[in-house]
Short mmCIF file of N, CA and C in Angstrom, two decimals:
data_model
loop_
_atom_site.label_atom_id
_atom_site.label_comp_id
_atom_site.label_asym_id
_atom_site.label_seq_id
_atom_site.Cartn_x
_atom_site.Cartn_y
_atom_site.Cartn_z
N UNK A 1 3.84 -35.55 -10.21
CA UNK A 1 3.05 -34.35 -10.08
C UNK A 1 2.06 -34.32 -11.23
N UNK A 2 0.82 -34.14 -11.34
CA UNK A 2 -0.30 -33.75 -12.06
C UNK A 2 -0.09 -32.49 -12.82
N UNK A 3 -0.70 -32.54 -13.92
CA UNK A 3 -0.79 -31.20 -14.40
C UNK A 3 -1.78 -30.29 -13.78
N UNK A 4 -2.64 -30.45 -12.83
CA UNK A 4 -3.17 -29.59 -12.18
C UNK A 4 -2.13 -28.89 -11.41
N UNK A 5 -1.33 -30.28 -10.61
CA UNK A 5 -0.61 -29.22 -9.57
C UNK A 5 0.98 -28.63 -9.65
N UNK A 6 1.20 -29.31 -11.50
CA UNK A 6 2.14 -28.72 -12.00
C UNK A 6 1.16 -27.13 -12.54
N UNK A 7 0.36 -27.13 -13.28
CA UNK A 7 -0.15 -25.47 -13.01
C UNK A 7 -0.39 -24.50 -11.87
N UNK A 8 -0.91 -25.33 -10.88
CA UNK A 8 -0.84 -24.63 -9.39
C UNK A 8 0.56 -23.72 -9.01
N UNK A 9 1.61 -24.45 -9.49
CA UNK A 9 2.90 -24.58 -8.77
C UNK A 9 3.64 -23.61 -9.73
N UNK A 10 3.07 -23.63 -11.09
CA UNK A 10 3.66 -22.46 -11.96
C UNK A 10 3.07 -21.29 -11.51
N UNK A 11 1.41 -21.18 -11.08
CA UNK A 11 0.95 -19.89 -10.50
C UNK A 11 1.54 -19.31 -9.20
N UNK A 12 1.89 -20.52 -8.39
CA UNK A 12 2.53 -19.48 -7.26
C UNK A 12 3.55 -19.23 -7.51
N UNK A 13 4.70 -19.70 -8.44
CA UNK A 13 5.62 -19.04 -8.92
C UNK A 13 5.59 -17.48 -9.73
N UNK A 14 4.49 -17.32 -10.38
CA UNK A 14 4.01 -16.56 -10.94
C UNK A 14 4.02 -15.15 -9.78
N UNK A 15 2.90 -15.88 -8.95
CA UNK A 15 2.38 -14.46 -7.81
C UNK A 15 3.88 -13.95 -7.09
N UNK A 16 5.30 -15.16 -6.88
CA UNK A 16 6.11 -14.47 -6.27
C UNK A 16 6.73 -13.66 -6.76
N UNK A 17 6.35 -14.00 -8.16
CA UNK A 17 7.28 -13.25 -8.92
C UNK A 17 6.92 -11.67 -9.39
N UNK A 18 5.58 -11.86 -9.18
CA UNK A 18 4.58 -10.37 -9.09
C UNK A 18 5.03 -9.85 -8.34
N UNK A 19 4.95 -10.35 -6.94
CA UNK A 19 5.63 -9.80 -5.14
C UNK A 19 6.79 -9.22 -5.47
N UNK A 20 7.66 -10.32 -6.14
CA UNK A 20 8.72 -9.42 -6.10
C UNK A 20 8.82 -8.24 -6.99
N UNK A 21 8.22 -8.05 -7.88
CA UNK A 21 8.42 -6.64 -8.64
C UNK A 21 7.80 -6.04 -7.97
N UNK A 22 6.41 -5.96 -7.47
CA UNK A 22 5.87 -5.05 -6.58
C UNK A 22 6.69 -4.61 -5.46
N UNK A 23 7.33 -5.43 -4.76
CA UNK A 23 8.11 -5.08 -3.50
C UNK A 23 9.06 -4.13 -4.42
N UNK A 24 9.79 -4.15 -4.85
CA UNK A 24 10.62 -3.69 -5.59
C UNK A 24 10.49 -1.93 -6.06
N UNK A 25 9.15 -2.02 -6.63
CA UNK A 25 8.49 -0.92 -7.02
C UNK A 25 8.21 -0.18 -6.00
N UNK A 26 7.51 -0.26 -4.79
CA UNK A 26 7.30 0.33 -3.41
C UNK A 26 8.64 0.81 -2.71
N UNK A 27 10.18 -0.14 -3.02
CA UNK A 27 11.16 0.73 -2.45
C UNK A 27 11.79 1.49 -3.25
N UNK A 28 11.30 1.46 -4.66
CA UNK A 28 12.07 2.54 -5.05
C UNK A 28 11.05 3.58 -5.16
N UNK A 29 9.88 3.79 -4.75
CA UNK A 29 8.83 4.50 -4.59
C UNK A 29 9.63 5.47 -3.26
N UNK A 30 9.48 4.83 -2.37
CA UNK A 30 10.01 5.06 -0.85
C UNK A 30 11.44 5.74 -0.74
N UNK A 31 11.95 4.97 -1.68
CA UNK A 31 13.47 5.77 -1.98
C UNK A 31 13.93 6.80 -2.47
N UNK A 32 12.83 7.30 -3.31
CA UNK A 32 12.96 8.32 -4.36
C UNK A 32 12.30 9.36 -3.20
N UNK A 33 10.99 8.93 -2.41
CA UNK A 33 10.12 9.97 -1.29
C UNK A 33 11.67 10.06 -0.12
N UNK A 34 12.23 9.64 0.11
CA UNK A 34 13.55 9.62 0.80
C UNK A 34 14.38 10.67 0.88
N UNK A 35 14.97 10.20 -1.00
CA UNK A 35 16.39 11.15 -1.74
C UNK A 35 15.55 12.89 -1.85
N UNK A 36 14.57 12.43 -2.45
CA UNK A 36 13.83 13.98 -2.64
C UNK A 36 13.62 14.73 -1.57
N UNK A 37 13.08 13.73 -0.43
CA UNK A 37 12.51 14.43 1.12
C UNK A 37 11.41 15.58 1.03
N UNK A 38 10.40 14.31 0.02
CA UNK A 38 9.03 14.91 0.28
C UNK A 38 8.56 14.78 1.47
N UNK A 39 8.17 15.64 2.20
CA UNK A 39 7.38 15.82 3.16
C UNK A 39 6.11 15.10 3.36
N UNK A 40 6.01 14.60 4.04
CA UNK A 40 5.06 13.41 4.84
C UNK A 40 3.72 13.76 4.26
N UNK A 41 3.00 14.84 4.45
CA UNK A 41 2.33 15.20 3.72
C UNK A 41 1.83 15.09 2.21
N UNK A 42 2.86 15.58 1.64
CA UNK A 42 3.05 15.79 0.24
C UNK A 42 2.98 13.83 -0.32
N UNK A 43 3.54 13.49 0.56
CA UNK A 43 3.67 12.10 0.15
C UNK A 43 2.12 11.34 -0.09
N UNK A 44 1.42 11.38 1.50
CA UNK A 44 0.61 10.75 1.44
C UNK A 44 -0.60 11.32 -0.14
N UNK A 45 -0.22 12.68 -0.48
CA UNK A 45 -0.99 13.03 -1.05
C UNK A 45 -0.97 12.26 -2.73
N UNK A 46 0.50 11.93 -2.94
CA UNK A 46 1.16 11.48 -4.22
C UNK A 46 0.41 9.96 -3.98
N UNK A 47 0.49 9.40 -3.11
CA UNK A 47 0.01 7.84 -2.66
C UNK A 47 -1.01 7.74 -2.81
N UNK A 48 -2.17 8.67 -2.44
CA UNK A 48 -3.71 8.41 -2.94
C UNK A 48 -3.89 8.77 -4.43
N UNK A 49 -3.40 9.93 -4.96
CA UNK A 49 -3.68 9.94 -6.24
C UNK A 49 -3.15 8.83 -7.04
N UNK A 50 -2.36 8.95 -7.55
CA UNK A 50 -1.34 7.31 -7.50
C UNK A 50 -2.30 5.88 -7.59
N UNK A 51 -2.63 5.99 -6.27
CA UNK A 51 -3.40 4.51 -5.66
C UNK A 51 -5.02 4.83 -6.29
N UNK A 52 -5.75 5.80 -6.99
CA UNK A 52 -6.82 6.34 -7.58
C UNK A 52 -6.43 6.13 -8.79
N UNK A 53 -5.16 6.20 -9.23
CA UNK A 53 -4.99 5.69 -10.88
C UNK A 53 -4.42 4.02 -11.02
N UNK A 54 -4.77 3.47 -9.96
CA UNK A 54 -4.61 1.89 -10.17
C UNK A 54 -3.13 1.38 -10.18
N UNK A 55 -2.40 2.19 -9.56
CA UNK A 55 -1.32 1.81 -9.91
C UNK A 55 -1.08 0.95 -8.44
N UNK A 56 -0.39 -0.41 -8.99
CA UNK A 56 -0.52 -1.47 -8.12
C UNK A 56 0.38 -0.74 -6.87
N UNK A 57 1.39 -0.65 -7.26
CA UNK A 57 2.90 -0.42 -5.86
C UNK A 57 1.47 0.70 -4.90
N UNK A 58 1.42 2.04 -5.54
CA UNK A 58 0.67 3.10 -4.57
C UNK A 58 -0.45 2.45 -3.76
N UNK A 59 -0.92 1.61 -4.34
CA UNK A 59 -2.43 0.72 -3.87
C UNK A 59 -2.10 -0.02 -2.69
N UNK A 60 -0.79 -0.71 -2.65
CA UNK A 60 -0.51 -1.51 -1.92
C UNK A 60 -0.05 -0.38 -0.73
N UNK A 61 0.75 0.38 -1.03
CA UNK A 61 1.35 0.96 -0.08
C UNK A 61 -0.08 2.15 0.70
N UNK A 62 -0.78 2.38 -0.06
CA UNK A 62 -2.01 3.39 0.57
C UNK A 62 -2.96 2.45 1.82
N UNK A 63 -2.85 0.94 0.94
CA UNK A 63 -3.64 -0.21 2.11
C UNK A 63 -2.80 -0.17 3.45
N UNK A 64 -1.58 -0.49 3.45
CA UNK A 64 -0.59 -0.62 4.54
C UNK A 64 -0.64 0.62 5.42
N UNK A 65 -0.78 1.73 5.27
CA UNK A 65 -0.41 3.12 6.00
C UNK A 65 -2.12 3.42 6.36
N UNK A 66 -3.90 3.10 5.72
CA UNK A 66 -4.93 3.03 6.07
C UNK A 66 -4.69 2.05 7.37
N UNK A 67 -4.19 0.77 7.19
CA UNK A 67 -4.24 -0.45 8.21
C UNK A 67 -3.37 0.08 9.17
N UNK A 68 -2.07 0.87 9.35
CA UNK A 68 -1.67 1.51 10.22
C UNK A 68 -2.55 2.16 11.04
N UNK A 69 -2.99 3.48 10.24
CA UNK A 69 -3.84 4.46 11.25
C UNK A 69 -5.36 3.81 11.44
N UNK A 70 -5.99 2.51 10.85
CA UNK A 70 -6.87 1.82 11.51
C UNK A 70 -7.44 0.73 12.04
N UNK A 71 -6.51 0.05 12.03
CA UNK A 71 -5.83 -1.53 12.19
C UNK A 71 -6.98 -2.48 11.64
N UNK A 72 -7.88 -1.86 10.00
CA UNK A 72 -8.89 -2.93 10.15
C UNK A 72 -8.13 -3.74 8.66
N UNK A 73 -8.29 -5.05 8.79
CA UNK A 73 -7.81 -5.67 8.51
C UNK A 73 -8.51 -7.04 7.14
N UNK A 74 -7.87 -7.62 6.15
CA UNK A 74 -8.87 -8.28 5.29
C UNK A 74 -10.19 -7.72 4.30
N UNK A 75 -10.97 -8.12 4.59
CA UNK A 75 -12.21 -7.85 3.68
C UNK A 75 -12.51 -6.20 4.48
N UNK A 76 -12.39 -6.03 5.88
CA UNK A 76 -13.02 -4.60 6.29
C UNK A 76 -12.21 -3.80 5.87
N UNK A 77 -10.48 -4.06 5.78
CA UNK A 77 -10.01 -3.03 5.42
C UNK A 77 -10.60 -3.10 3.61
N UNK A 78 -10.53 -3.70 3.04
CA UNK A 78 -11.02 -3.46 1.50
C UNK A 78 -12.53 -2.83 1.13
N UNK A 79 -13.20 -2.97 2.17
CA UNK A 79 -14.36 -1.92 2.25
C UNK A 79 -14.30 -0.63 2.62
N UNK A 80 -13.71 -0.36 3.35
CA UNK A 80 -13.08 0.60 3.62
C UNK A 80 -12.57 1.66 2.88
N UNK A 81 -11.48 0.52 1.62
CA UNK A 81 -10.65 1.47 0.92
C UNK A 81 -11.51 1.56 -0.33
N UNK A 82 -12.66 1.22 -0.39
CA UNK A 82 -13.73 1.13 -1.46
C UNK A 82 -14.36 2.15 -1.46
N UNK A 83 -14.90 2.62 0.24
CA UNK A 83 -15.98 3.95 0.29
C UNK A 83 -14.99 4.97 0.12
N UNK A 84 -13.41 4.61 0.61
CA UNK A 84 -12.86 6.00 0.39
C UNK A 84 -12.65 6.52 -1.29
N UNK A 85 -12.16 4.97 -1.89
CA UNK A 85 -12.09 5.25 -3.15
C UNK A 85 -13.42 5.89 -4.21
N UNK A 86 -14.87 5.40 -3.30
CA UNK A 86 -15.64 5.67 -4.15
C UNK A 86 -16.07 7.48 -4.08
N UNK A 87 -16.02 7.51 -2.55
CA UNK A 87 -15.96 8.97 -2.26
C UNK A 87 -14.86 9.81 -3.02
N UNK A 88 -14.02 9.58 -2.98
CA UNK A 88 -12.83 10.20 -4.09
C UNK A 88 -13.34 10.85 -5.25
N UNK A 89 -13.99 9.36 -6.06
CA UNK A 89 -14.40 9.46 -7.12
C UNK A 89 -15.82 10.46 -8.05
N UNK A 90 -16.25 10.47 -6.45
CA UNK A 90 -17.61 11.22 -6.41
C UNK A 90 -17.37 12.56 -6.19
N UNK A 91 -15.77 13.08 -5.76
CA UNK A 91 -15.63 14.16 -5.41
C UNK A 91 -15.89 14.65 -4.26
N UNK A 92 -15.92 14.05 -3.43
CA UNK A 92 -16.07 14.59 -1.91
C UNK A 92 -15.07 14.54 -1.24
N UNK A 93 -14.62 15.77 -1.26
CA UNK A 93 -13.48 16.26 -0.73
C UNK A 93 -13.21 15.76 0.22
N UNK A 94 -14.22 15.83 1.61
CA UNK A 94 -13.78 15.29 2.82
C UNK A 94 -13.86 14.27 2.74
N UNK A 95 -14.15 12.95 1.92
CA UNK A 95 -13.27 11.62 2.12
C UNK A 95 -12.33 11.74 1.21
N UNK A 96 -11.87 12.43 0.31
CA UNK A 96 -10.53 12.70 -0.04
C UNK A 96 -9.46 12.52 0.64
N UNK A 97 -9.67 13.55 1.51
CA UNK A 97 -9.22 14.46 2.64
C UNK A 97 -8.51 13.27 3.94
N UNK A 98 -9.84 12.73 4.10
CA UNK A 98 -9.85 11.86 5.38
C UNK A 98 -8.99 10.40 4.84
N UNK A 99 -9.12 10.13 3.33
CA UNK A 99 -7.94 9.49 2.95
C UNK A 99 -6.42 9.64 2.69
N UNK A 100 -6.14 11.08 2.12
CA UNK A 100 -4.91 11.24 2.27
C UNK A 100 -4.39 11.51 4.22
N UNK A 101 -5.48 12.08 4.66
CA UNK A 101 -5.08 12.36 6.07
C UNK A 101 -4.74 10.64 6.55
N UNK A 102 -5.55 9.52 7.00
CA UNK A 102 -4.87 8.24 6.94
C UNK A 102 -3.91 8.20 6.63
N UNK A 103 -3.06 8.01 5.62
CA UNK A 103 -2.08 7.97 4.89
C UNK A 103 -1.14 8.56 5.34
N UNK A 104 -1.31 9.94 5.40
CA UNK A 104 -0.29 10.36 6.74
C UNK A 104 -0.01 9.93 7.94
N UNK A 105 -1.19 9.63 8.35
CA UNK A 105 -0.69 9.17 9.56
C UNK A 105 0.04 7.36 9.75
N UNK A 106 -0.46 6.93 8.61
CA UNK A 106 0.11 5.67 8.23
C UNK A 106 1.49 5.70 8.24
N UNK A 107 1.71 6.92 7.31
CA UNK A 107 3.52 6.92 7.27
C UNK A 107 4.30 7.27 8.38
N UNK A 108 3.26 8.00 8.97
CA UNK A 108 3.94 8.66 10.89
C UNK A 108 4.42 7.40 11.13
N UNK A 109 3.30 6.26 11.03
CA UNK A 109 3.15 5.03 12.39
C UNK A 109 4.31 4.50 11.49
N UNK A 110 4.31 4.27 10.37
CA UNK A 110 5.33 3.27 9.40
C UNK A 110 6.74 3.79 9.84
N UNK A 111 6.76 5.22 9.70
CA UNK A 111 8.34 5.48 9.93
C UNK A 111 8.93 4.75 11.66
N UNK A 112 7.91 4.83 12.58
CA UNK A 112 8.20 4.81 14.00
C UNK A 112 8.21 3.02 13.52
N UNK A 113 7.64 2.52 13.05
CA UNK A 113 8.08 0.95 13.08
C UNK A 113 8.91 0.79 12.19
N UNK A 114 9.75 0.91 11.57
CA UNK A 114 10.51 1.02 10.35
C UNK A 114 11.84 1.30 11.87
N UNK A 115 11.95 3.02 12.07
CA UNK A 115 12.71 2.52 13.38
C UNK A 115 12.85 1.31 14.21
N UNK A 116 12.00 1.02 14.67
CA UNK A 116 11.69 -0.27 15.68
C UNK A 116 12.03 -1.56 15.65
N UNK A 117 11.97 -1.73 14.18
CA UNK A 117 12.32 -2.89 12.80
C UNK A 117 13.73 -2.89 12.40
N UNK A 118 14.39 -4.68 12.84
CA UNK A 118 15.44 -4.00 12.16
C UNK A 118 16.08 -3.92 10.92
N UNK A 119 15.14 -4.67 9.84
CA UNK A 119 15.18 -4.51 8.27
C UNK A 119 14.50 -3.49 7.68
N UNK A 120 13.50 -2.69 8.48
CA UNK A 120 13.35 -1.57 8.36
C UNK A 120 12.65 -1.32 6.79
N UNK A 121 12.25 -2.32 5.95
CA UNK A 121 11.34 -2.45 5.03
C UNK A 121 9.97 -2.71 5.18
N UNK A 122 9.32 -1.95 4.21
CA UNK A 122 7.87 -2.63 3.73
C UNK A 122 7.63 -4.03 3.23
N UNK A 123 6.88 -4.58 3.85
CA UNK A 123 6.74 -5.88 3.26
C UNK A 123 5.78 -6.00 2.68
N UNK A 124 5.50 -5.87 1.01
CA UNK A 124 4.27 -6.25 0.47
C UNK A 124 3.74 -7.72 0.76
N UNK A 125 3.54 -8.24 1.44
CA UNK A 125 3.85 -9.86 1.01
C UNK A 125 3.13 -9.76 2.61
N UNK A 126 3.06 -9.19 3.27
CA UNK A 126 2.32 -9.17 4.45
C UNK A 126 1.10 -8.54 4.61
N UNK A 127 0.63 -7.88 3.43
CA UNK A 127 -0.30 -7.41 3.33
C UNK A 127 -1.47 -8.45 3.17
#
């Protein structure tokens, strides 16, 4: 093996090992929205603010529940979560709004596949 693709091979070790704390972080995110039984609502609302302060787990999980309620996918969904984020930022309520509303409905669609599923987890790693 090369030291190129002995460094390659340490980085994807690296990224799984990111995955896995991230995954990690999202169920006990999910777990805690669970034990508490925040309301669907209330949730999506904790997930955008959250996902507005960079915090990786909320980011990931705000992309997954947008791609729910709009199935766009790759680079469109990341444009996407750009105008909402930038609108956020600009203070316009109604893409605020229209982002935490996504989000809700993300978690609607997530819970009904989560039923459907029978490991019934988020998979960061599919994102």
């Amino acid at each position: 093996m090369t030291a190129s693709e002995q460094n390659s091979e340490l980085t994807l070790q690296e990224k799984h090992q990111q995955l896995e704390v991230l995954q990690a972080e999202v169920n006990t995110i999910f777990a805690e929205a669970i034990t508490n039984q925040v309301k669907t609502a209330d949730f999506a609302i904790e997930i955008w603010v959250n996902a507005m302060l960079d915090k990786k787990a909320y980011v990931a999980i705000a992309c997954r529940m947008i791609h729910h309620s709009t199935t766009f996918l790759g680079d469109e969904l990341l444009q996407f979560l750009r105008y909402l984020a930038n609108g956020t930022v600009e203070k316009d309520a109604s893409i605020a709004q229209w982002a935490v509303d996504l989000i809700n409905q993300g978690l609607i669609i997530n819970n009904t596949l989560k039923e459907e599923n029978e490991n019934g987890k988020f998979d960061v790693q599919s994102l």
